[in-house]
Structures are given as structure tokens and as C-alpha cells.
């Protein structure tokens, strides 16, 4: 006997079974393949998620194609109202969603709420702004009796492929604008924490979204390849690690579709000698260790300028980082929770060892941390390296764990050079009281999102989010007005209403003047 609860079925052995959300309801997978979903705080497998076959993806695309015809033709303000109702429902269910998110991902409950909140802000922007942002342009008398206007039309069926680290925010960043613009959206969330995406699908349906307009297909490479290669999927929005982002961008382009693919990161914080080091230390603790360092905008490298700044900063960091509490994600008092899987833990600990082997100074070692009562959880404590150089793997690799590396620089130019020489260009911060230095930095740094005395400069919903260099492939950013450009195509209509007299055939290129 199985019972349907909150977008999953609970089997007799109490392990939840997460399947797909298709055409407005849960649909059991047919591929016979599943993946484990852990509770990282306890180490237990808490659910099994179906991994879709190509045939299941094809079925979802066919459903989406039909559903989009009606949705795309709807008045954009009506579409927007459904999205705003969805935002209300997410708010009403916030605690339940944050608990589920925290239990699958491992980030703390307040942080899980932040994940959801930053997501619905984009849906709110998209729902409220759709009618305005989809307006075209009109020019009269571009030739004798001729007018021109432009239309922004939906692409049709679009797909989002999203990472584990923001299981609510990124699916919402992608689906909100795509739906507001009149597309049908297929989400392929991370197989590591698919519970919240399925609940979001249920809430979209509850808000009045027509069946088939938002679907969730769980899966791995097979389902991603099926989406990238399907001729009826017109755009791919991807977020994840750089090698996969790059290969999906290439594959989507070869298949003739629009793609924006955001990749990994290595975010630096430059600390100028005039900065208040107590403020800097607190900012670094939150930005480096919050969410166990599993944020694409986490600061993983501090670049203090000058020996005195470096010595003082490392002393303050060492003292305060040692007091941070890593613990179960749903337990009040945990500063940060476990990392997402045992494989992630093993990888992070391996990179820490490589840092030691390469000669960096391990000031604080988070390996082997014990959380009483949760001995099997995937915990890594706060880790701090000093005297890291840019040729060490602990610097060049994206660690994606609670590990902060200090790379010392002699002066402003050397610090800027460290940042600009890195392969990634997602986020960066500078802490200083010198406006001229801040301005110079913001102008010359080769990074997409810059914080001045702000450690995690994630832009607000009505600006756009996107990294440079190996952090982003494609030429439009996520959310803000760019999202509407990405999820629509422009049609330009040139019009003359006949006045009854033909001027005869013309064989020269039409000219405006
Ligand atoms: P990932 O690349 O492992 O997975 C991302 C998505 O791709 C998932 O849905 C996964 O199922 C799918 N996938 C995995 N392997 C695949 C393959 N071989 N072929 C096709 N699809 C595949 O990333 P992750 O570990 O889930 O997320 C962490 C990464 O995401 C980090 O590198 C982080 O920096 C990055 N990230 C970037 C941003 C950004 O905006 N730039 C935001 C969040 C996360």
C-alpha cells in the first residue's frame, strides 16, 4: 500500500519515493533506475528518486508543447496573477518547504528560508512585470504610410537544468520569467535534493497554472541529453559545474537552440589595509562557511593587502572560525550544516590534504569533526589555510566546502591581478574605506558581480545575475530584464494599409528615406 503525501509517495519501508510531476500530477517513473537522496545530517538514505528515460522526457515535451499553446496566448497580466498567487502559496508553506529543503540539502533552516525567499522574489518580479517587460516598440511613418512594430513572443517549450546547492532559488529564477513570458517549462532538478522542486510543482498547480505548463522530470545525464537534443525544446537554462555547463552549452548550440549555462566559481575578497578587520572577519565567516561553503557566491579566497593586514586578519579569523558550530541542519544553534553527500565530503577532505601536501599553512583543520548523536552525518568543520599560492590545487580547484584560503598580496595591483588571473569570474568583493580604490577595483575587475563592502553581492531580482569567464556561457544573464530577453524572441512587423493604388513593382532594396 502506498500513500500520496506532499509530492511523494511513501512506501511501506518508510523511504519516500520521488517520481516526476507531469501534466499536473505525480507520475511514477518507468525506467527502473533510481538514485538515493540522503539526509546529510544523519547520513541516512531518506528517499529514492526516479531517473527518467529518454521516452519519459519525450512524453513530457509532447505534453508541454500542447499546454504552451493556450498558456502562451493568454493575456500576460492573467499569467502574472497566477504566478503571484503561487508566491502567496509558497509563503504560506514556507516552514514546511524550508524544513524539507534543509533535510535534503543540509543547509540550516534559516538559510533554507533564504534560498526560497530569493527565489520567489524573482517570480514576484516576473509575475508583476510581465505585461510591461513583454511590450514591444512602435515607430510610425518609417516610410510613406508605413509603420513598424516589434513583438516579444514566447519560445515555446523551454527547459531548466539546475544544481543541488539552491534547490528552490534556481528553479524559481528560471521558471518564473520563462512562465511569465508564456513558455511551458520543464525542470530537471538535481537528483540530490529533488523534494522541494516537486512541492513547487504542486503549488504551481494549486495556484492555477494549467496542467503541463510546469513539469518536473527527475533524472541524470540521460534526461539532460534528451532535453538538449529534443527539437521541440527551444532553450536550455543550465546552472551547475563548469565542465557540464560548457558541454551543455556546446551541445545546445549544435542542436540549434538558445542556451545560457552558468558554471562554477572561485570568489575572492580583497581586504585593503584601511578596512575594519572586525567587520571583514564577520563578513568572511558568513560568506566562506555559510551553507558549508556550498554557494556559487561563497567567498573561498581572502586576499589581504600587505603583511600587517594579512597577519591581523588570519589571527582574527583563526580565533572566530574555531568557535563556529557545525551541526544538524535543523538544530537551532548550528552555524552551518553538513555537506550534501558522502562523496562531497570525501572530495573536500581530499582537497584539504592536497593543500597540506602543496605546502600551504593549515591554520584550522575541519576534517574528522564529530557531531555527537550524528556520527554518520557528512560533516566538515571550518577550515582555514594561510600562505596559499595560486598554483596550489586548493586555490585552483573549486572546493565547494567550508574551506577558506588566504592568498596574500603586496599591494592593490597584485591583489587585482590574483582575481583577474583566475579562470572564474562569478562574484568578488573588496573591503575598503577608500572610495577611489573601490571604484578603481569595480571598474577593472573581470568578474560579473562585485560587492563593495558587501561579501555576497547576489543582485536583487530586478537586476541580472551572471558570472564572466568560466562561470558563464551564453550572452544573457539570469533574472531581471535579461530573463525576458532570453525567454522570448523578437518579431518585427512592417505594415502598410493599402490605399487602393498600386505603385507598380519595385526591384530595388526598400529604403526608409
Ligand atoms: P553539477 O554540474 O554536478 O550538476 C548540475 C546539473 O547537471 C544537475 O541537474 C545534474 O543532474 C546535471 N548533470 C550532472 N552531470 C551531468 C552530465 N554528465 N551530463 C548532463 N547533466 C549532468 O553541479 P552541482 O554539483 O549540482 O552544483 C554545484 C555546482 O554548481 C558548483 O560548481 C557551483 O559553483 C555551481 N553553481 C553555479 C551557479 C552560478 O550561477 N554560476 C549557481 C549555483 C551553483
Coordinates of C-alpha atoms and ligand atoms in Angstrom, one line a residue:
X1 CA 0.0 0.0 0.0
X2 CA 1.4 3.4 -0.9
X3 CA 0.1 6.8 0.2
X4 CA 0.5 10.1 -1.7
X5 CA 1.8 12.9 0.6
X6 CA 3.4 16.1 -0.4
X7 CA 4.6 15.4 -3.9
X8 CA 6.0 12.0 -3.0
X9 CA 4.7 8.5 -2.3
X10 CA 5.7 6.8 1.0
X11 CA 6.3 3.1 0.6
X12 CA 5.9 0.6 3.4
X13 CA 9.6 0.7 4.3
X14 CA 9.2 4.5 5.1
X15 CA 11.6 5.5 2.4
X16 CA 9.9 8.2 0.3
X17 CA 9.7 7.7 -3.4
X18 CA 10.1 10.8 -5.5
X19 CA 8.9 10.5 -9.1
X20 CA 8.0 13.0 -11.8
X21 CA 5.4 15.8 -12.0
X22 CA 3.8 15.6 -15.4
X23 CA 0.6 17.1 -16.7
X24 CA -0.5 18.4 -13.3
X25 CA 0.2 15.2 -11.2
X26 CA 2.8 12.8 -9.9
X27 CA 3.7 10.1 -12.4
X28 CA 5.7 7.1 -11.3
X29 CA 8.9 6.6 -13.3
X30 CA 9.1 3.7 -15.7
X31 CA 12.9 3.5 -16.4
X32 CA 13.6 1.2 -13.4
X33 CA 16.5 3.4 -12.4
X34 CA 16.6 5.4 -9.2
X35 CA 19.1 7.4 -7.1
X36 CA 19.5 7.8 -3.4
X37 CA 18.5 11.1 -1.7
X38 CA 20.4 11.4 1.6
X39 CA 19.6 13.2 4.8
X40 CA 23.2 14.7 5.1
X41 CA 22.7 15.5 8.8
X42 CA 22.2 11.8 9.7
X43 CA 23.8 10.0 6.8
X44 CA 20.6 8.0 6.1
X45 CA 19.0 7.5 2.7
X46 CA 15.7 9.2 3.2
X47 CA 14.3 8.8 -0.3
X48 CA 14.7 7.2 -3.7
X49 CA 14.2 9.4 -6.8
X50 CA 13.3 8.1 -10.2
X51 CA 15.7 8.7 -13.0
X52 CA 13.9 9.4 -16.3
X53 CA 14.5 7.6 -19.6
X54 CA 14.5 9.4 -22.9
X55 CA 11.0 8.2 -23.6
X56 CA 9.7 9.8 -20.4
X57 CA 11.4 13.1 -21.3
X58 CA 9.8 12.9 -24.8
X59 CA 6.4 12.4 -23.2
X60 CA 6.9 15.5 -21.1
X61 CA 7.9 17.6 -24.0
X62 CA 4.8 16.5 -26.0
X63 CA 2.6 17.5 -23.1
X64 CA 4.4 20.8 -22.7
X65 CA 4.0 21.6 -26.4
X66 CA 0.3 21.3 -26.2
X67 CA -0.1 23.1 -23.0
X68 CA 2.0 26.0 -24.1
X69 CA -0.4 26.8 -27.0
X70 CA -3.1 28.0 -24.6
X71 CA -0.7 29.5 -21.9
X72 CA 1.3 31.4 -24.5
X73 CA -1.8 33.0 -25.9
X74 CA -3.1 34.2 -22.5
X75 CA -3.1 37.9 -21.5
X76 CA 0.3 38.3 -19.7
X77 CA -1.4 40.0 -16.8
X78 CA -3.5 37.0 -16.2
X79 CA -0.5 34.8 -16.4
X80 CA 1.2 37.1 -13.9
X81 CA -1.7 36.9 -11.5
X82 CA -1.3 33.1 -11.3
X83 CA 2.4 33.5 -10.6
X84 CA 1.7 36.0 -7.8
X85 CA -0.9 33.5 -6.3
X86 CA 1.9 30.9 -6.4
X87 CA 4.2 33.3 -4.5
X88 CA 1.5 33.6 -1.8
X89 CA 1.2 29.8 -1.6
X90 CA 5.0 29.4 -1.2
X91 CA 4.9 32.0 1.6
X92 CA 2.0 30.1 3.3
X93 CA 4.0 26.9 3.1
X94 CA 7.4 28.4 3.9
X95 CA 8.2 26.5 7.0
X96 CA 7.3 23.1 5.6
X97 CA 9.3 23.8 2.4
X98 CA 12.3 25.1 4.3
X99 CA 12.3 22.0 6.6
X100 CA 12.2 19.7 3.6
X101 CA 14.9 21.7 1.8
X102 CA 17.1 21.7 4.9
X103 CA 16.7 17.9 5.4
X104 CA 17.7 17.1 1.8
X105 CA 20.4 19.7 1.2
X106 CA 21.9 20.1 4.7
X107 CA 21.8 23.9 4.9
X108 CA 20.3 25.3 8.1
X109 CA 16.6 26.1 8.4
X110 CA 17.0 29.9 8.3
X111 CA 19.4 29.6 5.3
X112 CA 16.8 27.3 3.6
X113 CA 14.2 30.0 4.0
X114 CA 16.6 32.5 2.4
X115 CA 17.0 30.1 -0.5
X116 CA 13.3 30.0 -1.1
X117 CA 12.9 33.8 -0.4
X118 CA 15.5 34.8 -3.0
X119 CA 13.7 32.5 -5.5
X120 CA 10.2 33.9 -5.0
X121 CA 11.4 37.4 -5.3
X122 CA 12.2 36.7 -8.9
X123 CA 8.8 35.1 -9.5
X124 CA 7.2 38.2 -8.0
X125 CA 9.2 40.4 -10.3
X126 CA 8.4 38.3 -13.3
X127 CA 4.6 38.0 -12.4
X128 CA 4.2 41.6 -11.7
X129 CA 6.4 42.9 -14.5
X130 CA 5.5 40.5 -17.4
X131 CA 3.0 42.8 -19.1
X132 CA 5.4 45.7 -19.0
X133 CA 8.5 43.7 -19.9
X134 CA 6.8 42.0 -22.9
X135 CA 5.8 45.3 -24.5
X136 CA 7.2 45.8 -28.0
X137 CA 8.2 49.0 -29.8
X138 CA 6.3 51.0 -32.3
X139 CA 7.5 53.5 -34.9
X140 CA 5.2 55.4 -37.2
X141 CA 5.9 56.6 -40.8
X142 CA 9.2 54.7 -41.3
X143 CA 8.4 55.0 -45.0
X144 CA 5.5 56.6 -46.8
X145 CA 2.4 55.3 -44.9
X146 CA 4.5 52.6 -43.4
X147 CA 4.7 51.7 -39.6
X148 CA 6.9 49.2 -37.8
X149 CA 6.3 47.4 -34.6
X150 CA 8.1 44.7 -32.7
X151 CA 6.7 41.8 -30.7
X152 CA 8.2 39.7 -28.0
X153 CA 6.9 36.2 -28.4
X154 CA 7.5 33.1 -26.2
X155 CA 9.9 30.5 -27.5
X156 CA 7.6 27.5 -26.8
X157 CA 8.9 24.7 -24.6
X158 CA 12.0 25.5 -22.6
X159 CA 14.0 23.5 -20.0
X160 CA 15.9 24.3 -16.9
X161 CA 18.6 22.0 -15.5
X162 CA 19.6 23.0 -12.0
X163 CA 22.2 22.2 -9.3
X164 CA 21.8 20.8 -5.8
X165 CA 23.0 23.9 -3.9
X166 CA 19.9 26.1 -4.4
X167 CA 17.1 23.6 -4.9
X168 CA 14.4 26.3 -4.6
X169 CA 16.0 29.5 -5.7
X170 CA 17.5 28.5 -9.1
X171 CA 14.4 26.5 -10.3
X172 CA 12.4 29.6 -9.4
X173 CA 14.8 32.0 -11.1
X174 CA 14.4 30.0 -14.2
X175 CA 10.7 29.1 -14.2
X176 CA 9.3 32.4 -13.0
X177 CA 10.4 34.5 -16.0
X178 CA 10.0 31.7 -18.5
X179 CA 6.4 31.1 -17.5
X180 CA 5.6 34.8 -17.3
X181 CA 6.8 35.2 -20.8
X182 CA 4.4 32.5 -22.0
X183 CA 6.6 29.4 -22.3
X184 CA 6.0 25.9 -20.9
X185 CA 8.8 24.9 -18.6
X186 CA 10.4 21.5 -17.9
X187 CA 12.6 21.4 -14.8
X188 CA 15.3 18.8 -14.4
X189 CA 16.4 19.5 -10.9
X190 CA 19.4 18.0 -9.1
X191 CA 18.9 14.3 -8.3
X192 CA 20.5 15.0 -4.8
X193 CA 17.6 17.2 -3.4
X194 CA 14.5 16.9 -5.7
X195 CA 11.9 17.1 -2.9
X196 CA 11.3 20.9 -2.9
X197 CA 11.1 21.2 -6.8
X198 CA 8.3 18.6 -6.7
X199 CA 6.5 20.5 -4.0
X200 CA 6.9 23.7 -6.0
X201 CA 5.2 22.0 -8.9
X202 CA 2.3 21.0 -6.7
X203 CA 2.0 24.6 -5.6
X204 CA 2.1 26.0 -9.1
X205 CA -0.8 23.7 -10.0
X206 CA -2.6 24.8 -6.8
X207 CA -2.1 28.4 -7.9
X208 CA -4.0 27.7 -11.1
X209 CA -1.2 27.1 -13.6
X210 CA -2.7 24.9 -16.3
X211 CA -1.6 21.3 -16.4
X212 CA 1.6 20.6 -18.4
X213 CA 2.9 24.2 -18.3
X214 CA 5.4 23.4 -15.5
X215 CA 6.7 19.9 -15.2
X216 CA 9.5 18.2 -13.2
X217 CA 11.4 15.4 -14.7
X218 CA 13.9 13.8 -12.3
X219 CA 17.0 12.3 -13.8
X220 CA 20.6 12.3 -14.6
X221 CA 22.7 12.6 -17.8
X222 CA 20.2 10.6 -19.9
X223 CA 17.3 13.0 -19.2
X224 CA 19.6 16.1 -19.7
X225 CA 20.8 14.7 -23.1
X226 CA 17.2 14.0 -24.1
X227 CA 16.2 17.6 -23.3
X228 CA 19.3 19.1 -25.0
X229 CA 18.7 17.1 -28.2
X230 CA 14.9 17.3 -28.4
X231 CA 13.9 19.5 -31.4
X232 CA 10.8 20.9 -29.6
X233 CA 12.9 22.2 -26.6
X234 CA 13.8 25.7 -27.8
X235 CA 16.0 26.9 -24.9
X236 CA 18.2 25.4 -22.2
X237 CA 18.9 27.3 -19.0
X238 CA 21.6 25.4 -17.0
X239 CA 23.3 26.0 -13.7
X240 CA 26.0 23.7 -12.3
X241 CA 29.7 22.9 -12.5
X242 CA 31.8 24.4 -15.3
X243 CA 32.7 21.3 -17.3
X244 CA 29.0 20.3 -17.6
X245 CA 27.9 23.9 -18.3
X246 CA 30.4 24.1 -21.1
X247 CA 29.4 20.8 -22.6
X248 CA 25.7 21.6 -22.4
X249 CA 26.3 25.0 -24.0
X250 CA 28.1 23.4 -26.9
X251 CA 25.5 20.6 -27.3
X252 CA 22.6 23.0 -27.2
X253 CA 24.2 25.4 -29.7
X254 CA 24.9 22.4 -32.0
X255 CA 21.3 21.4 -31.7
X256 CA 20.3 25.0 -32.8
X257 CA 18.8 26.2 -29.6
X258 CA 19.3 29.1 -27.2
X259 CA 21.4 28.4 -24.1
X260 CA 22.6 30.1 -21.0
X261 CA 24.8 27.9 -18.9
X262 CA 26.3 29.1 -15.6
X263 CA 29.2 27.3 -14.1
X264 CA 31.5 27.1 -11.1
X265 CA 33.3 29.8 -9.2
X266 CA 36.2 30.8 -7.1
X267 CA 35.2 34.1 -5.4
X268 CA 37.8 36.4 -3.8
X269 CA 37.5 39.0 -1.1
X270 CA 40.2 41.7 -1.4
X271 CA 40.9 43.3 2.0
X272 CA 42.6 46.7 1.8
X273 CA 44.8 47.9 4.8
X274 CA 42.2 50.6 5.7
X275 CA 39.3 48.1 6.1
X276 CA 37.8 47.5 9.5
X277 CA 39.1 44.0 10.2
X278 CA 36.4 43.1 12.7
X279 CA 33.8 43.8 10.1
X280 CA 35.8 41.9 7.5
X281 CA 36.2 38.9 9.7
X282 CA 32.5 38.6 10.4
X283 CA 31.7 39.1 6.7
X284 CA 34.2 36.4 5.8
X285 CA 33.0 33.9 8.3
X286 CA 29.4 34.1 6.9
X287 CA 30.5 34.2 3.3
X288 CA 33.0 31.4 3.5
X289 CA 31.4 29.0 5.9
X290 CA 27.6 29.7 5.5
X291 CA 25.8 26.8 3.8
X292 CA 29.1 24.8 4.4
X293 CA 30.7 26.8 1.5
X294 CA 28.3 25.3 -1.0
X295 CA 27.2 28.5 -2.6
X296 CA 28.3 29.6 -6.0
X297 CA 28.9 33.1 -4.5
X298 CA 30.7 31.8 -1.4
X299 CA 34.0 33.6 -0.7
X300 CA 36.6 30.9 -0.9
X301 CA 39.7 33.1 -1.1
X302 CA 40.6 36.1 1.0
X303 CA 43.3 38.4 -0.4
X304 CA 44.6 40.7 2.3
X305 CA 46.8 43.5 1.0
X306 CA 50.1 43.9 2.9
X307 CA 51.8 41.8 5.6
X308 CA 50.2 43.6 8.5
X309 CA 46.7 43.2 7.2
X310 CA 47.3 39.5 6.4
X311 CA 48.7 38.7 9.9
X312 CA 46.0 40.5 11.7
X313 CA 43.2 39.1 9.5
X314 CA 44.4 35.5 9.8
X315 CA 44.7 35.8 13.6
X316 CA 41.1 37.1 13.9
X317 CA 39.8 34.5 11.5
X318 CA 41.5 31.6 13.3
X319 CA 40.1 32.7 16.6
X320 CA 36.5 33.2 15.4
X321 CA 36.3 30.3 12.9
X322 CA 37.3 27.8 15.6
X323 CA 34.2 28.8 17.5
X324 CA 31.8 28.1 14.6
X325 CA 29.4 25.2 15.2
X326 CA 28.8 22.7 12.5
X327 CA 25.8 20.6 13.3
X328 CA 22.5 19.1 12.2
X329 CA 20.8 21.4 9.7
X330 CA 17.5 21.5 11.6
X331 CA 19.0 22.0 15.0
X332 CA 18.9 25.6 16.3
X333 CA 22.4 26.8 17.0
X334 CA 24.2 25.2 14.1
X335 CA 26.1 27.9 12.2
X336 CA 26.2 25.6 9.2
X337 CA 25.3 22.1 8.4
X338 CA 26.8 19.0 6.7
X339 CA 27.8 18.9 3.1
X340 CA 25.4 17.2 0.7
X341 CA 26.7 13.7 0.1
X342 CA 29.5 11.4 1.4
X343 CA 31.2 11.8 -2.0
X344 CA 31.3 15.6 -1.5
X345 CA 32.8 15.1 2.0
X346 CA 35.5 12.8 0.7
X347 CA 36.3 15.2 -2.2
X348 CA 36.6 18.2 0.1
X349 CA 38.8 16.3 2.6
X350 CA 41.0 15.1 -0.3
X351 CA 41.5 18.7 -1.4
X352 CA 42.4 19.8 2.1
X353 CA 45.1 17.1 2.1
X354 CA 46.3 18.4 -1.2
X355 CA 46.6 21.9 0.3
X356 CA 48.8 20.5 3.1
X357 CA 50.9 18.5 0.6
X358 CA 51.4 21.5 -1.5
X359 CA 52.9 23.4 1.5
X360 CA 50.0 25.8 2.5
X361 CA 49.7 26.5 6.2
X362 CA 46.7 24.7 7.6
X363 CA 45.6 27.1 10.4
X364 CA 42.3 25.3 11.2
X365 CA 41.5 21.7 10.1
X366 CA 37.8 20.8 9.8
X367 CA 38.5 17.1 8.9
X368 CA 37.4 14.5 11.3
X369 CA 34.9 16.7 13.1
X370 CA 32.5 14.7 15.3
X371 CA 28.8 15.7 15.9
X372 CA 27.6 13.8 18.9
X373 CA 24.5 11.7 18.1
X374 CA 25.0 12.2 14.3
X375 CA 28.2 10.3 13.8
X376 CA 27.2 9.2 10.3
X377 CA 26.4 12.7 9.0
X378 CA 28.6 14.3 6.3
X379 CA 30.2 17.0 8.4
X380 CA 33.3 19.0 7.6
X381 CA 34.3 21.7 10.1
X382 CA 35.5 25.2 9.3
X383 CA 38.9 25.0 7.6
X384 CA 41.4 27.8 7.1
X385 CA 44.6 27.9 5.1
X386 CA 47.2 30.7 5.1
X387 CA 50.1 31.3 2.6
X388 CA 48.2 29.7 -0.3
X389 CA 49.7 30.3 -3.7
X390 CA 47.8 30.4 -7.0
X391 CA 49.5 27.3 -8.3
X392 CA 48.1 25.1 -5.5
X393 CA 45.1 22.8 -6.2
X394 CA 43.4 24.2 -3.0
X395 CA 43.4 27.5 -4.9
X396 CA 42.8 26.5 -8.5
X397 CA 40.1 23.9 -7.9
X398 CA 36.5 24.9 -6.8
X399 CA 36.4 23.2 -3.4
X400 CA 32.7 23.8 -2.7
X401 CA 33.1 23.2 1.0
X402 CA 33.8 25.1 4.3
X403 CA 37.4 25.9 3.3
X404 CA 38.8 29.5 3.2
X405 CA 42.2 30.0 1.5
X406 CA 44.2 33.2 2.3
X407 CA 46.4 34.3 -0.7
X408 CA 48.5 37.3 0.4
X409 CA 49.2 40.2 -1.9
X410 CA 51.7 43.0 -1.6
X411 CA 49.6 45.8 -3.0
X412 CA 46.3 46.7 -4.7
X413 CA 47.7 45.8 -8.2
X414 CA 48.9 42.4 -7.1
X415 CA 45.5 41.7 -5.4
X416 CA 43.6 42.7 -8.6
X417 CA 46.0 40.6 -10.6
X418 CA 45.2 37.5 -8.5
X419 CA 41.5 37.9 -9.1
X420 CA 41.8 38.7 -12.8
X421 CA 44.1 35.8 -13.5
X422 CA 41.6 33.2 -12.1
X423 CA 39.7 31.2 -14.6
X424 CA 36.4 32.0 -12.9
X425 CA 34.6 35.3 -12.8
X426 CA 31.4 34.9 -10.8
X427 CA 31.5 37.1 -7.7
X428 CA 34.1 39.2 -5.9
X429 CA 34.2 41.6 -3.0
X430 CA 36.5 44.4 -1.9
X431 CA 36.5 45.8 1.7
X432 CA 37.9 49.3 2.0
X433 CA 37.0 52.8 3.2
X434 CA 38.7 54.3 0.2
X435 CA 36.1 55.2 -2.4
X436 CA 38.7 55.7 -5.1
X437 CA 40.2 52.3 -4.6
X438 CA 36.7 50.7 -4.6
X439 CA 35.8 52.5 -7.8
X440 CA 39.0 51.5 -9.5
X441 CA 38.5 47.9 -8.4
X442 CA 34.9 47.7 -9.6
X443 CA 35.9 49.2 -13.0
X444 CA 38.9 47.0 -13.7
X445 CA 38.0 43.6 -12.1
X446 CA 37.0 40.9 -14.6
X447 CA 34.1 39.5 -12.7
X448 CA 30.3 39.6 -13.3
X449 CA 29.1 40.6 -9.8
X450 CA 31.0 42.9 -7.5
X451 CA 30.5 43.8 -3.8
X452 CA 31.9 46.9 -2.2
X453 CA 31.9 46.2 1.5
X454 CA 29.3 43.5 0.7
X455 CA 30.6 39.9 0.9
X456 CA 28.0 38.1 -1.2
X457 CA 26.8 40.5 -3.9
X458 CA 23.9 38.5 -5.3
X459 CA 21.9 41.1 -7.3
X460 CA 18.3 41.8 -6.4
X461 CA 15.5 40.3 -8.6
X462 CA 15.2 43.3 -10.9
X463 CA 18.9 43.4 -11.8
X464 CA 20.6 40.4 -13.5
X465 CA 22.7 37.6 -12.2
X466 CA 25.6 36.1 -14.1
X467 CA 29.3 35.4 -14.0
X468 CA 32.1 36.0 -16.5
X469 CA 34.8 33.8 -18.0
X470 CA 34.4 30.1 -17.0
X471 CA 31.5 31.0 -14.7
X472 CA 29.0 31.6 -17.5
X473 CA 28.5 30.6 -21.1
X474 CA 25.9 32.5 -23.2
X475 CA 25.3 36.2 -23.5
X476 CA 22.3 36.9 -21.4
X477 CA 22.1 36.8 -17.6
X478 CA 19.5 35.2 -15.2
X479 CA 16.5 37.1 -13.9
X480 CA 15.9 40.9 -14.3
X481 CA 15.1 42.2 -17.8
X482 CA 17.7 39.8 -19.4
X483 CA 15.5 36.8 -18.4
X484 CA 12.6 38.2 -20.6
X485 CA 15.0 38.7 -23.5
X486 CA 16.3 35.1 -23.1
X487 CA 12.8 33.5 -22.9
X488 CA 11.3 35.4 -25.8
X489 CA 12.2 36.0 -29.4
X490 CA 11.6 39.3 -31.2
X491 CA 9.4 39.6 -34.3
X492 CA 9.4 42.8 -36.3
X493 CA 6.3 43.7 -38.3
X494 CA 6.4 46.3 -41.1
X495 CA 2.9 47.5 -42.1
X496 CA 1.2 49.5 -44.8
X497 CA -2.5 49.5 -45.2
X498 CA -3.4 49.7 -48.9
X499 CA -4.9 52.9 -50.2
X500 CA -6.1 51.3 -53.4
X501 CA -3.4 52.5 -55.8
X502 CA -0.5 50.2 -56.8
X503 CA 2.8 52.0 -57.3
X504 CA 3.9 49.1 -59.6
X505 CA 6.6 46.5 -58.9
X506 CA 9.9 47.8 -57.4
X507 CA 13.2 45.9 -57.8
X508 CA 15.4 48.0 -55.5
X509 CA 16.0 47.4 -51.8
X510 CA 13.3 49.2 -49.8
X511 CA 14.7 52.3 -48.1
X512 CA 13.3 54.4 -45.2
X513 CA 14.3 57.7 -46.6
Ligands
LIG1 P1 26.6 19.5 -11.4 O1 27.2 20.1 -12.6 O2 27.1 18.2 -10.9 O3 25.0 19.3 -11.7 C1 24.2 20.3 -12.2 C2 23.1 19.6 -13.0 O4 23.6 18.9 -14.1 C3 22.2 18.6 -12.2 O5 20.9 18.7 -12.6 C4 22.8 17.3 -12.7 O6 21.9 16.2 -12.6 C5 23.2 17.6 -14.1 N1 24.4 16.7 -14.5 C6 25.4 16.2 -13.8 N2 26.2 15.6 -14.5 C7 25.8 15.7 -15.8 C8 26.3 15.2 -17.0 N3 27.4 14.5 -17.1 N4 25.6 15.4 -18.2 C9 24.5 16.2 -18.1 N5 24.0 16.7 -16.9 C10 24.6 16.4 -15.8 O7 26.6 20.6 -10.3 P2 26.1 20.5 -8.8 O8 27.2 19.7 -8.0 O9 24.7 20.1 -8.7 O10 26.2 22.0 -8.3 C11 27.3 22.7 -7.8 C12 28.0 23.5 -9.0 O11 27.1 24.4 -9.5 C13 29.2 24.3 -8.5 O12 30.2 24.2 -9.4 C14 28.6 25.7 -8.3 O13 29.6 26.7 -8.4 C15 27.7 25.7 -9.5 N6 26.7 26.8 -9.4 C16 26.8 27.9 -10.2 C17 25.9 28.9 -10.1 C18 26.1 30.1 -11.0 O14 25.1 30.9 -11.0 N7 27.2 30.3 -11.6 C19 24.9 28.8 -9.1 C20 24.8 27.7 -8.3 C21 25.7 26.6 -8.5

